[in-house]
PDB file of C-alpha atoms in Angstrom:
ATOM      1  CA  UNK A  14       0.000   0.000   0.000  1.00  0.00           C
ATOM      2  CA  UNK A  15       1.526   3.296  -0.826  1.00  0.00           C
ATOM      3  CA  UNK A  16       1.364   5.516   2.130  1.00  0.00           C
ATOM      4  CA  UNK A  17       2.828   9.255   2.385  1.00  0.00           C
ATOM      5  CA  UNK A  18       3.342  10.812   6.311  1.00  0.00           C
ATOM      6  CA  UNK A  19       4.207  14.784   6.198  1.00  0.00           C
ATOM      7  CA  UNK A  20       5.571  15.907   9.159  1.00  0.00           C
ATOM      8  CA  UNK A  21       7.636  18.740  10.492  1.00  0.00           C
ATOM      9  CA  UNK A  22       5.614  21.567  10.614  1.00  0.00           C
ATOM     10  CA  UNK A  23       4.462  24.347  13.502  1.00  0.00           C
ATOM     11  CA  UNK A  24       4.605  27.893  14.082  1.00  0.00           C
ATOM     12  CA  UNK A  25       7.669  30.066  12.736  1.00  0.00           C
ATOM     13  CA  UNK A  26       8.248  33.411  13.167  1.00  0.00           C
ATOM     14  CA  UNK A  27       9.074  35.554   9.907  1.00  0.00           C
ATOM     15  CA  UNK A  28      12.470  34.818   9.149  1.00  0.00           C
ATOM     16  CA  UNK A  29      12.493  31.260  10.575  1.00  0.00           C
ATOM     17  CA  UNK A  30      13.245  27.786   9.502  1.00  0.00           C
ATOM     18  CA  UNK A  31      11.455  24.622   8.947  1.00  0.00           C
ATOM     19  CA  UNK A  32      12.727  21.449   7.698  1.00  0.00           C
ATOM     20  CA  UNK A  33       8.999  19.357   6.682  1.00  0.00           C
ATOM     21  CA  UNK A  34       9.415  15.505   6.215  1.00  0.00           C
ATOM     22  CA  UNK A  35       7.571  12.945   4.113  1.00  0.00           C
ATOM     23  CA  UNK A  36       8.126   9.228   4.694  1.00  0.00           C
ATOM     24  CA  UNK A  37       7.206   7.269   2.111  1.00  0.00           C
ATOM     25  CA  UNK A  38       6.393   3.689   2.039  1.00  0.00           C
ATOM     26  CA  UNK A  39       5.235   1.219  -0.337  1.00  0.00           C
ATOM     27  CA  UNK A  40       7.282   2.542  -3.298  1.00  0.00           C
ATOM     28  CA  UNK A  41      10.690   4.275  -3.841  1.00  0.00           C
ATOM     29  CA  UNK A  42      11.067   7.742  -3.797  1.00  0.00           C
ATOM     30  CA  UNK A  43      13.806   6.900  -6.179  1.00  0.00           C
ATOM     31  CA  UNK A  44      12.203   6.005  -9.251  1.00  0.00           C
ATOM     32  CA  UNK A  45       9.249   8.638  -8.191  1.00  0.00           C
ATOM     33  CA  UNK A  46       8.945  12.158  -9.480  1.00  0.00           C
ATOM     34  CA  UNK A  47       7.553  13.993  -5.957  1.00  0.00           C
ATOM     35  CA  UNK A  48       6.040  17.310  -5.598  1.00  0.00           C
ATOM     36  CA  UNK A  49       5.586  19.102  -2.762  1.00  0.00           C
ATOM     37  CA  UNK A  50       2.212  20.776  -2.736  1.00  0.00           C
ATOM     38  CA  UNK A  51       0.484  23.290   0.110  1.00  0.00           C
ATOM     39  CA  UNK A  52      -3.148  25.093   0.095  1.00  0.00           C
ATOM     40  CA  UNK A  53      -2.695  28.890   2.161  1.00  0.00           C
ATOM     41  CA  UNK A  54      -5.956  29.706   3.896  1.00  0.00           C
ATOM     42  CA  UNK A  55      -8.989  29.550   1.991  1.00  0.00           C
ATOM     43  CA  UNK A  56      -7.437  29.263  -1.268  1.00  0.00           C
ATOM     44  CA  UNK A  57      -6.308  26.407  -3.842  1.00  0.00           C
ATOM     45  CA  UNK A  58      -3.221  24.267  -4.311  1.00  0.00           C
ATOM     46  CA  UNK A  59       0.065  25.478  -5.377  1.00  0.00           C
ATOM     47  CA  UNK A  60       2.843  23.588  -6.351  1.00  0.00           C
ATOM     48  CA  UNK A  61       6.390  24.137  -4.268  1.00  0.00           C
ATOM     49  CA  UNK A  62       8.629  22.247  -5.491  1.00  0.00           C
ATOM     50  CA  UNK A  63       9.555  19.240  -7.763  1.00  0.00           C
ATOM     51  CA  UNK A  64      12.151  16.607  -7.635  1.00  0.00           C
ATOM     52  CA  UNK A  65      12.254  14.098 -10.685  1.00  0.00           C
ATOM     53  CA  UNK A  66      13.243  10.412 -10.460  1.00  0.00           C
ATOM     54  CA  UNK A  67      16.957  11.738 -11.866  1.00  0.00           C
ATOM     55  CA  UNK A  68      16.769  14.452  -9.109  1.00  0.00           C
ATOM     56  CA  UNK A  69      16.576  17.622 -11.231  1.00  0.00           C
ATOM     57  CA  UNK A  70      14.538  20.081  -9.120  1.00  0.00           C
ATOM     58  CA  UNK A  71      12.218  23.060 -10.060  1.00  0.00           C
ATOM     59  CA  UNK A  72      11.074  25.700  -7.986  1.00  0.00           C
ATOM     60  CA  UNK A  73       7.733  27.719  -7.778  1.00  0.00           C
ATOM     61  CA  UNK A  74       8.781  31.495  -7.999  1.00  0.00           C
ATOM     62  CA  UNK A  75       7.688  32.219  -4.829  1.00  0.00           C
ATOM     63  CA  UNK A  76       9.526  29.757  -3.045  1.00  0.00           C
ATOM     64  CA  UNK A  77      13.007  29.707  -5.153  1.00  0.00           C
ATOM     65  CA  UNK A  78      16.368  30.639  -3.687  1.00  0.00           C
ATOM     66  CA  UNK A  79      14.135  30.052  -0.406  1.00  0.00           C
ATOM     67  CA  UNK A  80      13.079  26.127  -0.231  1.00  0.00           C
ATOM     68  CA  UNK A  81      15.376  23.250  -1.010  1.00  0.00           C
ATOM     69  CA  UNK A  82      13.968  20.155  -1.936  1.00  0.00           C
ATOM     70  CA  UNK A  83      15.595  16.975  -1.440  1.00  0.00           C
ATOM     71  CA  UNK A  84      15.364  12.832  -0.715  1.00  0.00           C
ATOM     72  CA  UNK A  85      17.275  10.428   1.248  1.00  0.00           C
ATOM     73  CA  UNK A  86      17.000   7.074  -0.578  1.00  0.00           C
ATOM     74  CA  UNK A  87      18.378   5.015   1.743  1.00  0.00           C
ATOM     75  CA  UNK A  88      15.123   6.342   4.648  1.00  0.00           C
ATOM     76  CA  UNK A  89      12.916   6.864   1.814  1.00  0.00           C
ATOM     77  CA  UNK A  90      12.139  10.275   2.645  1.00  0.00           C
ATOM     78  CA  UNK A  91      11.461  13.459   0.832  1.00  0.00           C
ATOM     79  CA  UNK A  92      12.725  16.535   2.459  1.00  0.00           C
ATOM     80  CA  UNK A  93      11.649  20.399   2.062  1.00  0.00           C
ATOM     81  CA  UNK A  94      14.433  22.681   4.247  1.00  0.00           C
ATOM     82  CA  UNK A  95      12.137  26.153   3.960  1.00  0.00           C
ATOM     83  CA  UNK A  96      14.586  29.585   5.091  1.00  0.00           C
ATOM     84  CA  UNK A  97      13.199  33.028   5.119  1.00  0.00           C
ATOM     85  CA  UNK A  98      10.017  31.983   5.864  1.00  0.00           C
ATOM     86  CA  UNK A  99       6.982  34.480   5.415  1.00  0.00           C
ATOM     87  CA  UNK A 100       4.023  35.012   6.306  1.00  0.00           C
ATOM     88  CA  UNK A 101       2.416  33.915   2.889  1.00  0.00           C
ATOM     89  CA  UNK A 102       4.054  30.661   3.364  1.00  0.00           C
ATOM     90  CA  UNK A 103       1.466  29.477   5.870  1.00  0.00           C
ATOM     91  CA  UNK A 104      -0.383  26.744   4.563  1.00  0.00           C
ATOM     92  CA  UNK A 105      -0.471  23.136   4.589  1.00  0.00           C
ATOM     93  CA  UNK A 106       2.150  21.194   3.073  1.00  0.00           C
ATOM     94  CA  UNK A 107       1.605  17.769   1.305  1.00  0.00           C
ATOM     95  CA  UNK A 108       4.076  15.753  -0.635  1.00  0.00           C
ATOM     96  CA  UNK A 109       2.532  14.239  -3.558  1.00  0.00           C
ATOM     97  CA  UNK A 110       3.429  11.549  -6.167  1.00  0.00           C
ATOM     98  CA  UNK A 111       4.357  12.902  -9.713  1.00  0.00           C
ATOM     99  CA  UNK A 112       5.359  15.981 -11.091  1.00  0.00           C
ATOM    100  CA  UNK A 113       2.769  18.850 -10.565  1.00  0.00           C
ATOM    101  CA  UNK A 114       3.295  22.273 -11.558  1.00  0.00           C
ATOM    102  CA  UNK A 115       0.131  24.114 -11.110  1.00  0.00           C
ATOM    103  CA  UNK A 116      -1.270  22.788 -14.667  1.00  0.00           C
ATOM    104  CA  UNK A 117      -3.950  20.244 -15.028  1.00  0.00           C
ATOM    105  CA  UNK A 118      -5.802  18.190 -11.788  1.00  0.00           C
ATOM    106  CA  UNK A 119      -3.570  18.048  -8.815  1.00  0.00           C
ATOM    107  CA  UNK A 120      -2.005  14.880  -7.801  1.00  0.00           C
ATOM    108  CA  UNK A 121      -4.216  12.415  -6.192  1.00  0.00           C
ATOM    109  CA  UNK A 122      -1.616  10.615  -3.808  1.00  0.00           C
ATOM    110  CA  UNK A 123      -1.109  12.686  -1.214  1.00  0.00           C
ATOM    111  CA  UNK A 124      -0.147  12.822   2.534  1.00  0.00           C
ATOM    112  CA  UNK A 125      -2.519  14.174   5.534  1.00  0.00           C
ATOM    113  CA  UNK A 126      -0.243  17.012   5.198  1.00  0.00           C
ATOM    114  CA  UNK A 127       1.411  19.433   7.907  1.00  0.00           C
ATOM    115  CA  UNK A 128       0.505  23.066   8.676  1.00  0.00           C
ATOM    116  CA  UNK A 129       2.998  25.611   8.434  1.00  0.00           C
ATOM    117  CA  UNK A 130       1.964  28.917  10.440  1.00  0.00           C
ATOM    118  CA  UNK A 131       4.506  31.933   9.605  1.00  0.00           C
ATOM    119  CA  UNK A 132       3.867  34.556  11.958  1.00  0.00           C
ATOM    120  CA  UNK A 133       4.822  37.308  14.697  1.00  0.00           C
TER     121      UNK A 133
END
């Protein structure tokens, strides 16, 4: 059974760090494209970030030279190290199988997510 578990998130003041988590199981994360994914208050989805099978990564504009997304193969874990955090960052974060980068239906396999709450 494939199974995603976010974790990591909290409450950050502006300027703060996070480091979210996202065990997989039931696959490997290395021969997966992964996305992470996060819905702000009240609004949509919108992607993050994207790491392919052969680990080339793309960035959302909002996020880049901000968020680093990464995987450990050997724990089978997808990372997201978020710096400079601000306040529209709060949302919840979900990893997702497959490359999503705004376009189309979102991806279906998804975590529970984790909220992220940015503030003073």
């Amino acid at each position: 059974e494939v199974q995603l578990a976010e974790s990591g998130g909290g409450l950050v003041q502006p300027g703060g760090s996070l480091r979210l988590s996202c065990a997989a199981s039931g696959f490997r994360l290395s021969n997966s494209d992964m996305t992470w994914v996060r819905q702000p208050p009240r609004k949509g989805l919108e992607w993050v970030a994207i790491i392919s099978s052969a680990g080339s990564t793309y960035y959302a504009n909002s996020v880049k030279g901000r968020f680093t997304i990464s995987r450990d193969n050997a724990e089978n874990t997808l990372y997201l190290q978020m710096n400079s955090l601000k306040t529209e960052d709060t949302a919840v974060y979900y990893c997702a199988i497959g490359q999503w980068a705004g376009y189309g239906p979102p991806p279906a396999n998804r975590g529970q997510g984790t909220q992220v709450i940015v503030s003073s």
